[in-house]
């Protein structure tokens, strides 16, 4: 692995604090301050592409602080080595530093590309010994799935720090769902679906960016999930490329082994005249002809405006009814833990612990 | 599988013959007529994307006839179903019709996309019982590799009919190498290489379009080749995507099992400012850091102007010396067959049967 030019790492925190906000929309940071009894430690690292602007990292830190997180920035988070946020070795070591930190949560500053080539160099055993809530999306899918394959640990797909919190246009819903998810307060996600097969099932939730999922097929970094709930999204891929990626999962025997396939956003592609009617809806029709597994569309997740936070590697429930789909992310199992007044799962309407009752 | 609108199939040959040449450069067809004692039967089919112009198929037929082939066009070769050259079922059946024909060679009219989804529907046993020389490239890689995986049969990557013979600008070298290859007269291919590790090895030659090779990893359609000579090319993929595809082969344990990796053209991509020095040469340097297998660049194969015809699934030799690389495609094994005056391998300089002597 090559070495990278490092900025003066020990000074990064100061450099972030001093960073000039160079973009107009950051003049104002309207994220409403949340008050919690205790801030959650959140560690930011850069495992993929280099950050374009240090100022965005500063804004992300401020916004995440307002949302109730005590933010630490990895000393190499602003490194650059060609298109990467530092050399492979340094980016891999950042995961070890994060694991050894006292943060509860470890979040990627951004996606891009770089995790695939890092996978053999991450100290998975160290990560297993020091459980954290890892979160990120897009390129981060490679980490989510590799972590599950190598350690069995659940992690999260959800916002990246700079893309989702690095400007003043922070999406309330992205932020709320992320915060609730990190605080263990998110029981259920519901979304409109115009095109869902009937399903009422439970299984391990897994997936992420389709290109990344497919890129792990045949490698030790793809978890072998049977009877799971597989969710997928992708961006800037022509439908024929989406289909080819799905074909790999199909022919590898992965799709038929799932209990449900949940499709998020597939956006930012351009059809051409010679497609002659071929488009994403046709890909979904093809998918339904080829697999017997129920397919649900409409998950607000991916590279469009909205992305929910989802646990990867956790057993969840999925159901559809009357044009709505439901992901039961925290199944309330009364025999699993003691319930007191402060039980976050129990609080509020006790009926919420029944999945059926959620369908309304 | 959906059905497609079919033109009147029985009349296709007549329609091709009647096709108006709508493109300027086809006013003149300067391919020099070759005279052979016997024409080789060549069957054209369309397994991937739909043909844009019937007239190009006519020109391809004429050019291939001049090159010494007796050309038959599959009745569904001009079908169209959305972006595909007909419905999946029809395209799959075309392989069966080709296998049952008396042609020696079966060639794809064009690439594009469509073979991946066809693989489960091709009658591999029928193809095994009726050996032909299959040839095509790009999307055809899926067929080449699946044929090898399902039947053990060697096939060819080389020109497509319409792209390489459907205009008057037929590349002499593409045509000559293709013709020699089909007639069993091609012993050795040599090419300049500016960047080759030392190698002198033998192994099964396999590979093709990198995106297609990677898309078969983990499926029953990827042959399990150890100690092979893997060649790869790709087009319109940013170097980071090329690297991610290579990473899949790397992490799947495929690259390290080969005796040599031979890189063809990687072209038509666009670097961006944030690549910051990252480019294809860097991907090749990364590849060499990650694998111990010798890497050879410069194979004139892919989506650029030149593509050689190569056997996929055949044991060949590879060697480098003094800025040149050599692929010994037809190793002359004197104990393997009787040699008469008409032995195509022996004819001409007898010294050619020695690989060492070819290095000049």
XYZ file of C-alpha atoms in Angstrom:
720
model
C 0.000 0.000 0.000
C 1.280 3.427 -0.858
C 1.737 6.154 1.698
C -0.028 9.451 1.425
C 0.872 13.028 2.000
C -0.491 13.712 5.433
C -1.523 17.063 6.710
C -0.389 17.788 10.236
C -2.742 15.239 11.757
C -2.481 16.402 15.342
C -3.815 19.755 14.270
C -6.795 18.527 12.299
C -9.383 19.373 14.959
C -8.059 22.933 15.048
C -7.973 23.173 11.257
C -11.587 22.020 11.100
C -12.599 24.604 13.679
C -10.754 27.303 11.753
C -12.114 26.263 8.355
C -13.671 29.050 6.328
C -17.191 28.359 5.184
C -16.806 28.844 1.463
C -20.274 27.913 0.323
C -23.247 30.241 0.386
C -25.850 27.962 1.819
C -23.815 27.416 4.971
C -24.240 31.005 6.119
C -26.990 29.761 8.284
C -27.178 26.440 10.099
C -30.825 25.963 10.990
C -30.646 22.490 12.507
C -32.749 22.641 15.626
C -30.829 21.828 18.760
C -31.984 18.646 20.437
C -31.657 18.171 24.141
C -30.858 14.787 25.525
C -29.706 13.862 29.002
C -26.599 12.420 27.474
C -24.816 13.135 24.197
C -23.792 10.068 22.190
C -20.156 9.901 21.134
C -19.836 9.996 17.350
C -16.519 9.363 15.590
C -16.070 10.600 12.012
C -13.685 8.853 9.618
C -13.036 8.922 5.885
C -12.759 5.413 4.444
C -13.503 6.249 0.812
C -13.012 9.342 -1.346
C -11.208 12.500 -0.235
C -13.224 15.369 1.192
C -13.616 18.233 -1.239
C -13.883 20.962 1.425
C -12.791 20.983 5.039
C -15.449 23.610 5.752
C -18.197 21.075 5.100
C -16.705 18.821 7.744
C -16.887 21.718 10.182
C -20.553 22.291 9.387
C -21.260 18.574 9.705
C -19.628 18.551 13.123
C -21.721 21.518 14.228
C -24.954 20.064 12.914
C -24.312 16.664 14.444
C -23.489 18.350 17.774
C -26.852 20.126 17.669
C -28.486 16.768 17.092
C -27.101 15.464 20.375
C -23.785 13.923 19.399
C -20.380 14.515 20.893
C -18.332 14.538 17.684
C -14.714 13.415 17.321
C -12.947 13.677 13.985
C -10.365 11.039 13.096
C -6.934 12.605 12.664
C -6.661 11.333 9.075
C -10.207 12.269 8.013
C -8.976 15.114 5.810
C -6.044 13.242 4.245
C -5.755 12.949 0.506
C -4.008 10.392 -1.650
C -5.073 10.743 -5.259
C -8.843 10.327 -5.240
C -8.805 8.654 -1.833
C -8.999 10.166 1.655
C -5.454 9.022 2.372
C -3.494 5.865 1.685
C -5.191 2.505 2.146
C -3.188 1.703 5.263
C -4.163 4.956 6.942
C -7.839 4.595 6.063
C -7.858 1.025 7.352
C -6.182 2.110 10.595
C -8.858 4.766 11.102
C -11.332 1.942 11.769
C -9.020 0.633 14.503
C -8.705 4.094 16.045
C -12.486 4.438 15.954
C -12.953 1.029 17.565
C -10.553 1.929 20.352
C -12.204 5.311 20.937
C -14.993 5.733 23.480
C -17.481 6.791 20.811
C -20.788 4.950 20.546
C -21.158 5.611 16.838
C -18.713 5.627 13.928
C -19.850 7.527 10.846
C -18.322 7.906 7.379
C -17.693 11.490 6.296
C -18.611 10.579 2.727
C -18.809 7.763 0.176
C -17.281 7.735 -3.293
C -14.887 4.875 -3.800
C -12.225 3.235 -1.706
C -13.711 0.695 0.690
C -13.545 -2.284 -1.660
C -9.762 -2.221 -1.788
C -9.564 -1.674 1.979
C -11.417 -4.774 3.094
C -8.411 -7.098 3.527
C -6.635 -4.503 5.660
C -9.327 -3.765 8.257
C -8.701 -5.362 11.665
C -12.061 -7.111 11.918
C -11.196 -8.840 15.199
C -10.481 -5.541 16.866
C -13.789 -4.182 15.603
C -15.562 -7.255 16.930
C -14.050 -6.771 20.386
C -15.119 -3.112 20.524
C -18.691 -2.935 19.275
C -19.806 0.382 17.775
C -22.719 1.533 15.710
C -21.190 2.040 12.259
C -23.112 4.147 9.784
C -22.700 5.359 6.213
C -24.083 4.520 2.768
C -23.182 4.093 -0.885
C -19.534 2.934 -0.923
C -20.003 2.138 2.802
C -22.133 -0.860 1.759
C -18.874 -2.763 1.271
C -18.039 -2.165 4.936
C -21.554 -2.943 6.235
C -21.618 -6.297 4.477
C -17.998 -7.218 5.158
C -18.476 -6.455 8.865
C -21.487 -8.753 8.940
C -19.639 -11.470 7.031
C -16.455 -11.281 9.113
C -17.910 -10.664 12.585
C -21.684 -11.171 12.472
C -22.084 -7.618 13.766
C -25.039 -5.459 12.874
C -24.226 -2.012 11.487
C -26.251 0.765 9.906
C -26.763 2.238 6.505
C -27.859 5.829 6.722
C -26.531 9.313 6.219
C -22.915 10.260 5.581
C -21.637 13.198 7.624
C -20.610 15.654 4.932
C -23.264 14.880 2.318
C -26.177 14.889 4.745
C -25.053 17.228 7.530
C -22.345 19.316 5.847
C -24.626 22.056 4.525
C -27.443 24.045 6.046
C -30.006 22.056 4.097
C -30.266 19.175 6.519
C -33.296 17.047 5.814
C -35.371 16.865 9.003
C -36.581 13.367 8.316
C -33.110 12.018 7.504
C -31.869 13.578 10.742
C -34.788 12.446 12.914
C -34.725 8.871 11.725
C -30.948 8.739 12.089
C -31.072 10.132 15.648
C -33.914 7.822 16.688
C -32.133 4.884 15.152
C -28.886 5.627 16.995
C -30.805 6.063 20.281
C -32.672 2.806 19.817
C -35.986 4.616 19.548
C -36.921 3.632 16.016
C -39.406 0.799 16.077
C -41.000 0.895 12.700
C -40.624 2.541 9.310
C -43.553 2.803 6.978
C -43.570 4.022 3.400
C -45.953 4.285 0.494
C -45.520 1.646 -2.147
C -47.316 1.709 -5.463
C -46.011 -1.625 -6.497
C -45.649 -4.209 -3.759
C -46.291 -7.918 -3.665
C -48.085 -9.211 -0.589
C -45.680 -10.135 2.146
C -45.658 -10.585 5.911
C -42.325 -12.038 6.891
C -39.345 -11.831 9.172
C -35.690 -12.130 8.286
C -32.240 -10.605 8.493
C -32.263 -7.179 6.874
C -29.309 -6.682 4.557
C -28.251 -4.996 1.335
C -27.379 -1.457 0.337
C -25.942 -0.139 -2.906
C -26.548 -2.762 -5.581
C -23.228 -2.286 -7.393
C -21.385 -2.800 -4.117
C -23.491 -5.796 -3.088
C -22.844 -7.432 -6.473
C -19.134 -6.590 -6.287
C -18.845 -8.757 -3.171
C -20.429 -11.866 -4.682
C -17.960 -14.739 -4.637
C -15.718 -13.016 -2.077
C -15.372 -13.634 1.685
C -16.956 -10.230 2.310
C -20.497 -11.107 1.309
C -22.544 -12.470 4.222
C -24.417 -15.648 3.363
C -27.948 -14.633 4.281
C -30.788 -17.045 3.725
C -34.427 -16.119 4.290
C -33.356 -12.506 4.571
C -34.904 -9.229 3.571
C -32.673 -7.769 0.877
C -32.901 -4.059 0.108
C -31.154 -2.434 -2.846
C -30.624 0.989 -4.417
C -28.352 2.464 -7.059
C -27.602 5.710 -8.809
C -26.383 6.746 -12.259
C -26.641 3.207 -13.584
C -28.631 2.602 -16.739
C -31.452 0.090 -16.130
C -29.625 -2.531 -18.225
C -26.688 -2.269 -15.850
C -29.016 -2.523 -12.850
C -30.460 -5.626 -14.465
C -27.015 -7.116 -15.071
C -26.124 -6.545 -11.426
C -29.389 -8.166 -10.336
C -28.661 -11.023 -12.751
C -25.458 -11.740 -10.869
C -27.378 -12.000 -7.582
C -30.010 -14.101 -9.363
C -27.581 -16.549 -10.948
C -25.527 -16.771 -7.760
C -28.681 -18.118 -6.116
C -28.970 -15.198 -3.730
C -32.300 -13.673 -4.751
C -34.338 -16.857 -4.551
C -33.119 -17.478 -1.017
C -34.624 -14.243 0.347
C -38.042 -13.734 1.881
C -38.441 -10.300 0.313
C -36.623 -7.911 -2.008
C -37.153 -4.249 -1.149
C -36.176 -1.696 -3.786
C -35.108 1.823 -2.877
C -34.272 4.608 -5.281
C -32.794 3.920 -8.696
C -32.222 7.384 -10.064
C -30.048 9.686 -12.176
C -29.803 7.473 -15.243
C -30.499 8.437 -18.819
C -32.542 6.378 -21.218
C -31.631 6.335 -24.903
C -33.711 5.951 -28.039
C -32.526 2.396 -28.639
C -33.924 1.359 -25.239
C -37.174 1.291 -27.167
C -39.416 1.098 -24.107
C -36.931 -0.664 -21.846
C -36.674 1.142 -18.504
C -36.553 0.548 -14.727
C -40.197 -0.579 -14.500
C -39.374 -3.205 -17.133
C -36.355 -4.331 -15.077
C -38.694 -4.788 -12.106
C -41.149 -6.740 -14.257
C -38.256 -8.910 -15.450
C -37.162 -9.422 -11.840
C -40.645 -10.583 -10.880
C -40.712 -13.033 -13.794
C -37.354 -14.484 -12.767
C -37.801 -14.805 -8.991
C -40.663 -16.012 -6.865
C -39.697 -13.763 -3.967
C -42.050 -10.861 -3.164
C -40.754 -7.531 -4.459
C -41.577 -4.233 -2.738
C -40.758 -0.881 -4.306
C -40.696 2.600 -2.835
C -38.243 2.325 0.059
C -37.098 5.915 0.682
C -33.445 4.976 0.588
C -30.596 5.632 -1.797
C -29.007 8.578 -3.559
C -32.164 10.652 -3.996
C -33.293 13.305 -1.497
C -34.334 10.953 1.269
C -32.598 8.026 2.911
C -33.760 6.234 6.014
C -31.350 4.660 8.489
C -31.539 0.878 8.491
C -29.835 -1.830 10.507
C -27.878 -4.299 8.372
C -27.653 -7.748 9.904
C -30.621 -7.417 12.248
C -33.729 -9.566 12.184
C -36.677 -7.391 11.229
C -40.222 -7.783 10.036
C -41.634 -6.671 6.709
C -45.258 -6.405 5.689
C -47.368 -4.730 3.044
C -50.990 -3.671 3.185
C -53.188 -1.221 1.288
C -50.414 0.549 -0.597
C -48.163 0.812 2.438
C -45.077 -1.150 3.396
C -43.802 -1.566 6.943
C -40.383 -2.436 8.236
C -40.551 -3.493 11.865
C -37.008 -2.663 12.904
C -37.234 -3.238 16.622
C -39.510 -6.085 17.377
C -40.586 -5.769 20.930
C -39.894 -9.059 22.562
C -41.130 -8.878 26.131
C -39.150 -11.849 27.296
C -35.898 -10.285 26.099
C -35.395 -7.547 28.632
C -36.696 -5.933 31.780
C -39.053 -3.057 31.203
C -38.995 -0.015 33.387
C -40.423 3.456 33.015
C -37.471 4.456 30.809
C -37.630 1.520 28.377
C -37.325 3.185 24.979
C -39.071 0.391 23.180
C -42.028 0.312 25.565
C -42.497 4.020 25.987
C -45.544 5.602 24.471
C -48.298 3.473 23.068
C -47.804 -0.052 24.370
C -49.759 -1.305 21.376
C -46.782 -0.464 19.172
C -45.117 -3.626 20.272
C -47.617 -5.534 18.181
C -46.746 -5.541 14.514
C -50.348 -6.014 13.435
C -51.362 -2.910 15.294
C -48.847 -0.896 13.349
C -50.670 -1.474 10.138
C -52.905 1.512 9.931
C -40.068 -14.632 -20.774
C -41.980 -12.188 -22.915
C -42.646 -12.682 -26.581
C -41.502 -10.219 -29.169
C -42.980 -8.738 -32.276
C -41.453 -10.804 -35.027
C -40.874 -9.633 -38.526
C -41.778 -12.228 -41.119
C -38.878 -14.517 -40.214
C -39.005 -16.681 -43.298
C -38.375 -13.641 -45.400
C -35.383 -12.288 -43.499
C -32.789 -13.454 -46.013
C -34.693 -11.669 -48.765
C -35.136 -8.544 -46.634
C -31.398 -8.465 -45.951
C -30.628 -8.810 -49.623
C -33.058 -6.030 -50.446
C -31.830 -3.712 -47.696
C -30.975 -0.227 -48.807
C -27.509 0.877 -47.879
C -28.273 4.033 -45.981
C -24.810 4.950 -44.842
C -22.324 6.747 -47.052
C -19.247 4.730 -46.358
C -20.903 1.579 -47.607
C -21.029 2.816 -51.202
C -17.909 0.842 -51.761
C -16.944 -2.454 -50.209
C -13.216 -2.785 -50.654
C -12.648 -6.043 -48.771
C -10.355 -8.085 -50.968
C -11.806 -11.366 -52.037
C -9.995 -14.362 -50.641
C -9.915 -17.615 -52.485
C -9.990 -20.839 -50.571
C -10.664 -24.314 -51.842
C -13.592 -24.494 -49.511
C -15.747 -21.805 -47.959
C -16.417 -22.183 -44.241
C -20.048 -22.058 -43.175
C -20.714 -19.075 -40.920
C -24.004 -18.615 -39.061
C -24.967 -15.153 -37.841
C -27.215 -14.693 -34.815
C -28.194 -11.803 -32.540
C -27.991 -12.793 -28.861
C -27.709 -9.294 -27.386
C -28.905 -5.852 -28.482
C -31.116 -5.179 -31.492
C -29.496 -4.282 -34.800
C -29.799 -0.605 -35.630
C -29.768 -1.080 -39.416
C -30.553 -4.092 -41.548
C -28.328 -2.659 -44.281
C -25.251 -3.168 -42.118
C -26.108 -6.835 -41.796
C -26.219 -7.024 -45.586
C -22.784 -5.444 -45.877
C -21.422 -7.742 -43.182
C -22.729 -10.741 -45.078
C -21.084 -9.521 -48.283
C -17.767 -8.779 -46.611
C -17.697 -12.081 -44.786
C -18.500 -13.871 -48.061
C -15.517 -12.187 -49.702
C -13.383 -13.423 -46.820
C -14.231 -17.015 -47.665
C -17.315 -17.700 -45.588
C -20.635 -19.121 -46.660
C -22.916 -16.920 -44.596
C -26.309 -17.914 -43.171
C -28.382 -15.429 -41.199
C -30.554 -16.713 -38.362
C -34.220 -16.054 -39.054
C -34.576 -14.003 -35.856
C -31.352 -12.010 -36.238
C -33.230 -8.807 -37.047
C -35.921 -9.172 -34.379
C -36.478 -6.444 -31.866
C -37.959 -6.545 -28.372
C -37.276 -3.304 -26.555
C -33.493 -2.901 -26.561
C -32.962 -6.586 -27.295
C -32.719 -8.424 -30.610
C -35.954 -10.248 -29.845
C -37.398 -11.913 -26.769
C -35.110 -13.959 -24.534
C -36.666 -17.240 -25.625
C -36.140 -16.476 -29.298
C -32.528 -15.373 -28.795
C -31.797 -18.490 -26.761
C -33.352 -20.705 -29.444
C -31.134 -19.082 -32.068
C -28.166 -20.861 -30.453
C -29.979 -24.182 -30.867
C -30.747 -23.426 -34.515
C -27.096 -22.505 -35.063
C -25.920 -25.698 -33.375
C -28.198 -27.792 -35.592
C -27.087 -25.992 -38.751
C -24.207 -27.283 -40.869
C -22.169 -24.114 -40.286
C -18.635 -24.408 -38.936
C -18.702 -21.023 -37.254
C -21.366 -19.132 -35.286
C -20.833 -15.391 -35.011
C -22.695 -12.684 -33.085
C -24.012 -9.839 -35.194
C -23.273 -7.369 -32.406
C -22.812 -6.988 -28.635
C -24.583 -4.536 -26.376
C -26.507 -6.220 -23.612
C -28.657 -9.289 -23.353
C -26.569 -12.435 -22.935
C -26.418 -12.356 -19.133
C -30.156 -12.872 -18.790
C -30.143 -15.542 -21.505
C -27.689 -17.945 -19.891
C -30.208 -20.156 -18.044
C -32.201 -20.630 -21.248
C -29.477 -21.794 -23.635
C -29.524 -25.533 -24.391
C -25.904 -26.198 -23.429
C -26.189 -29.956 -23.983
C -27.313 -29.456 -27.552
C -24.392 -27.091 -28.139
C -22.004 -29.644 -26.658
C -23.276 -32.342 -29.006
C -22.832 -30.114 -32.075
C -19.456 -28.416 -31.761
C -19.063 -25.092 -33.557
C -16.575 -22.276 -33.463
C -18.465 -19.525 -31.646
C -17.140 -15.987 -31.983
C -18.050 -12.513 -30.729
C -16.848 -10.064 -28.100
C -17.991 -7.586 -25.457
C -21.378 -8.860 -24.211
C -20.461 -12.184 -25.879
C -17.953 -12.762 -23.069
C -20.866 -14.063 -20.988
C -21.472 -16.748 -23.612
C -17.785 -17.622 -24.087
C -17.299 -18.200 -20.373
C -20.637 -19.900 -19.744
C -19.987 -22.298 -22.644
C -16.618 -23.197 -21.127
C -18.151 -23.607 -17.659
C -21.128 -25.687 -18.802
C -19.501 -27.814 -21.530
C -15.724 -27.378 -21.375
C -15.827 -26.242 -25.012
C -13.365 -23.751 -26.419
C -14.860 -20.770 -28.222
C -13.498 -17.540 -29.638
C -13.529 -13.913 -28.777
C -13.022 -11.764 -31.837
C -14.970 -9.553 -34.178
C -18.733 -9.104 -34.245
C -20.313 -9.208 -37.685
C -21.971 -5.815 -37.918
C -19.453 -3.746 -35.956
C -16.384 -5.159 -37.679
C -17.673 -6.175 -41.116
C -20.825 -4.081 -41.517
C -19.147 -1.038 -43.053
C -16.611 -0.612 -45.812
C -13.930 0.215 -43.280
C -12.969 -3.344 -42.471
C -9.676 -3.521 -40.621
C -7.340 -5.799 -42.588
C -5.615 -7.090 -39.492
C -8.853 -7.843 -37.641
C -10.071 -9.693 -40.738
C -6.818 -11.576 -41.416
C -6.375 -12.756 -37.851
C -10.021 -13.770 -37.653
C -9.837 -15.735 -40.917
C -6.565 -17.431 -39.972
C -7.944 -18.260 -36.565
C -11.090 -19.834 -37.990
C -9.006 -21.834 -40.488
C -6.644 -23.081 -37.776
C -3.725 -21.234 -39.332
C -2.945 -18.854 -36.502
C -0.010 -20.129 -34.516
C 1.243 -17.122 -32.675
C 0.286 -13.562 -31.875
C 2.921 -11.047 -30.911
C 2.422 -7.504 -29.705
C 4.453 -4.651 -28.358
C 4.250 -4.195 -24.620
C 5.735 -1.246 -22.817
C 4.934 -2.614 -19.441
C 5.255 -6.358 -19.028
C 6.510 -8.521 -16.194
C 8.766 -11.405 -17.199
C 6.786 -14.502 -17.938
C 7.174 -17.748 -19.863
C 4.233 -19.956 -19.036
C 1.456 -22.127 -20.333
C -2.147 -22.235 -19.252
C -5.780 -22.098 -20.296
C -6.483 -18.792 -22.027
C -9.671 -17.176 -20.759
C -11.274 -13.829 -20.046
C -12.818 -11.094 -22.164
C -14.732 -8.016 -21.119
C -13.919 -7.339 -17.471
C -17.419 -6.188 -16.464
C -18.865 -9.389 -17.898
C -16.196 -11.614 -16.340
C -16.839 -10.007 -12.939
C -20.621 -10.292 -13.399
C -20.271 -14.086 -13.562
C -18.301 -14.439 -10.312
C -20.241 -16.578 -7.865
C -22.519 -17.982 -10.584
C -22.431 -21.377 -12.335
C -21.400 -19.605 -15.547
C -17.860 -18.715 -14.557
C -15.371 -21.476 -15.423
C -13.064 -22.361 -12.541
C -9.691 -21.878 -14.194
C -6.534 -22.364 -12.184
C -3.065 -21.652 -13.563
C -4.689 -19.947 -16.500
C -3.826 -16.931 -18.611
C -6.510 -14.341 -17.943
C -6.990 -11.506 -20.429
C -9.225 -8.525 -19.789
C -10.471 -5.358 -21.485
C -13.160 -2.786 -20.856
C -14.609 0.375 -22.297
C -16.271 3.508 -20.927
C -15.528 2.515 -17.344
C -13.736 4.993 -15.132
C -10.485 3.515 -13.741
C -12.012 3.309 -10.249
C -14.744 1.097 -11.653
C -12.167 -1.022 -13.473
C -10.347 -1.328 -10.151
C -13.529 -2.308 -8.321
C -14.203 -5.009 -10.911
C -10.621 -6.264 -10.558
C -11.053 -6.169 -6.780
C -13.911 -8.623 -7.082
C -11.705 -11.047 -9.028
C -8.920 -10.421 -6.509
C -11.026 -11.026 -3.412
C -12.721 -14.022 -4.984
C -9.245 -15.594 -5.176
C -9.274 -15.710 -8.968
C -6.346 -13.431 -9.843
C -3.787 -15.108 -7.609
C -4.575 -18.477 -9.151
C -3.532 -17.394 -12.655
C -0.115 -17.712 -14.281
C -0.445 -14.397 -16.082
C -2.843 -11.470 -16.415
C -2.879 -9.892 -19.879
C -4.500 -6.478 -20.210
C -6.058 -5.308 -23.464
C -7.556 -1.906 -24.126
C -9.199 0.120 -21.386
C -10.464 3.142 -23.244
C -13.158 5.799 -23.592
C -13.271 6.871 -19.977
C -13.081 10.383 -18.617
C -10.918 11.432 -15.700
C -12.129 14.173 -13.365
C -10.287 16.777 -11.341
C -10.890 14.955 -8.069
C -9.037 11.914 -9.429
C -6.009 13.940 -8.495
C -3.522 11.786 -10.391
C -5.472 8.548 -10.155
C -5.728 6.912 -13.577
C -5.441 3.561 -15.380
C -1.639 3.322 -14.931
C -2.252 3.725 -11.184
C -4.819 0.919 -11.285
C -2.203 -1.289 -12.936
C 0.363 -0.332 -10.286
C -2.226 -1.156 -7.605
C -2.904 -4.499 -9.296
C 0.796 -5.348 -9.264
C 1.037 -4.490 -5.566
C -1.926 -6.718 -4.756
C -1.111 -9.805 -6.837
C 2.081 -11.733 -7.395
C 1.006 -12.854 -10.846
C 2.896 -11.353 -13.826
C 0.933 -8.597 -15.575
C 1.328 -7.873 -19.300
C -0.177 -4.805 -20.926
C -0.698 -3.921 -24.571
C -2.823 -6.790 -25.873
C -4.497 -5.365 -29.006
C -7.930 -6.465 -27.898
C -11.051 -4.681 -26.745
C -13.253 -1.831 -27.872
C -10.539 0.280 -29.498
C -9.676 0.065 -33.208
C -8.011 -3.341 -33.114
C -9.079 -6.663 -31.665
C -7.374 -9.963 -32.234
C -9.262 -13.251 -32.281
C -8.434 -15.439 -29.299
C -9.485 -18.927 -28.247
C -11.159 -19.040 -24.831
C -10.646 -22.316 -23.019
C -7.592 -23.457 -24.964
C -4.186 -24.144 -23.474
C -1.738 -21.606 -24.860
C 1.714 -20.278 -24.129
C 2.618 -16.755 -23.107
C 6.062 -15.180 -23.001
C 7.607 -11.737 -22.890
C 11.008 -10.601 -24.111
C 12.572 -7.290 -25.091
C 9.410 -5.236 -25.110
C 7.394 -7.856 -26.966
C 4.770 -10.297 -25.742
C 3.918 -13.559 -27.457
C 0.807 -15.669 -27.274
C 1.467 -19.127 -28.644
C -2.054 -20.082 -29.660
C -1.380 -23.303 -31.476
C 1.410 -25.167 -29.824
C 2.831 -27.547 -32.330
C 2.946 -30.897 -30.651
C 4.597 -33.337 -33.023
C 3.329 -36.345 -31.186
C -0.240 -35.143 -31.454
C -0.923 -35.616 -35.134
C 0.427 -36.839 -38.441
C 2.096 -34.233 -40.600
C 1.705 -34.189 -44.321
C 2.390 -31.561 -46.942
C -0.924 -29.888 -46.117
C -0.465 -29.638 -42.363
C -1.427 -26.048 -41.602
C 0.631 -25.942 -38.465
C 3.772 -27.263 -40.125
C 3.550 -25.356 -43.368
C 6.109 -22.685 -44.034
C 9.024 -22.294 -41.695
C 9.354 -25.488 -39.698
C 11.147 -23.513 -37.020
C 7.831 -21.913 -36.117
C 6.919 -24.995 -34.202
C 9.449 -23.991 -31.585
C 8.187 -21.310 -29.254
C 11.671 -20.082 -28.450
C 12.381 -19.512 -32.106
C 9.362 -17.261 -32.336
C 10.982 -14.754 -30.062
C 12.692 -12.474 -32.502
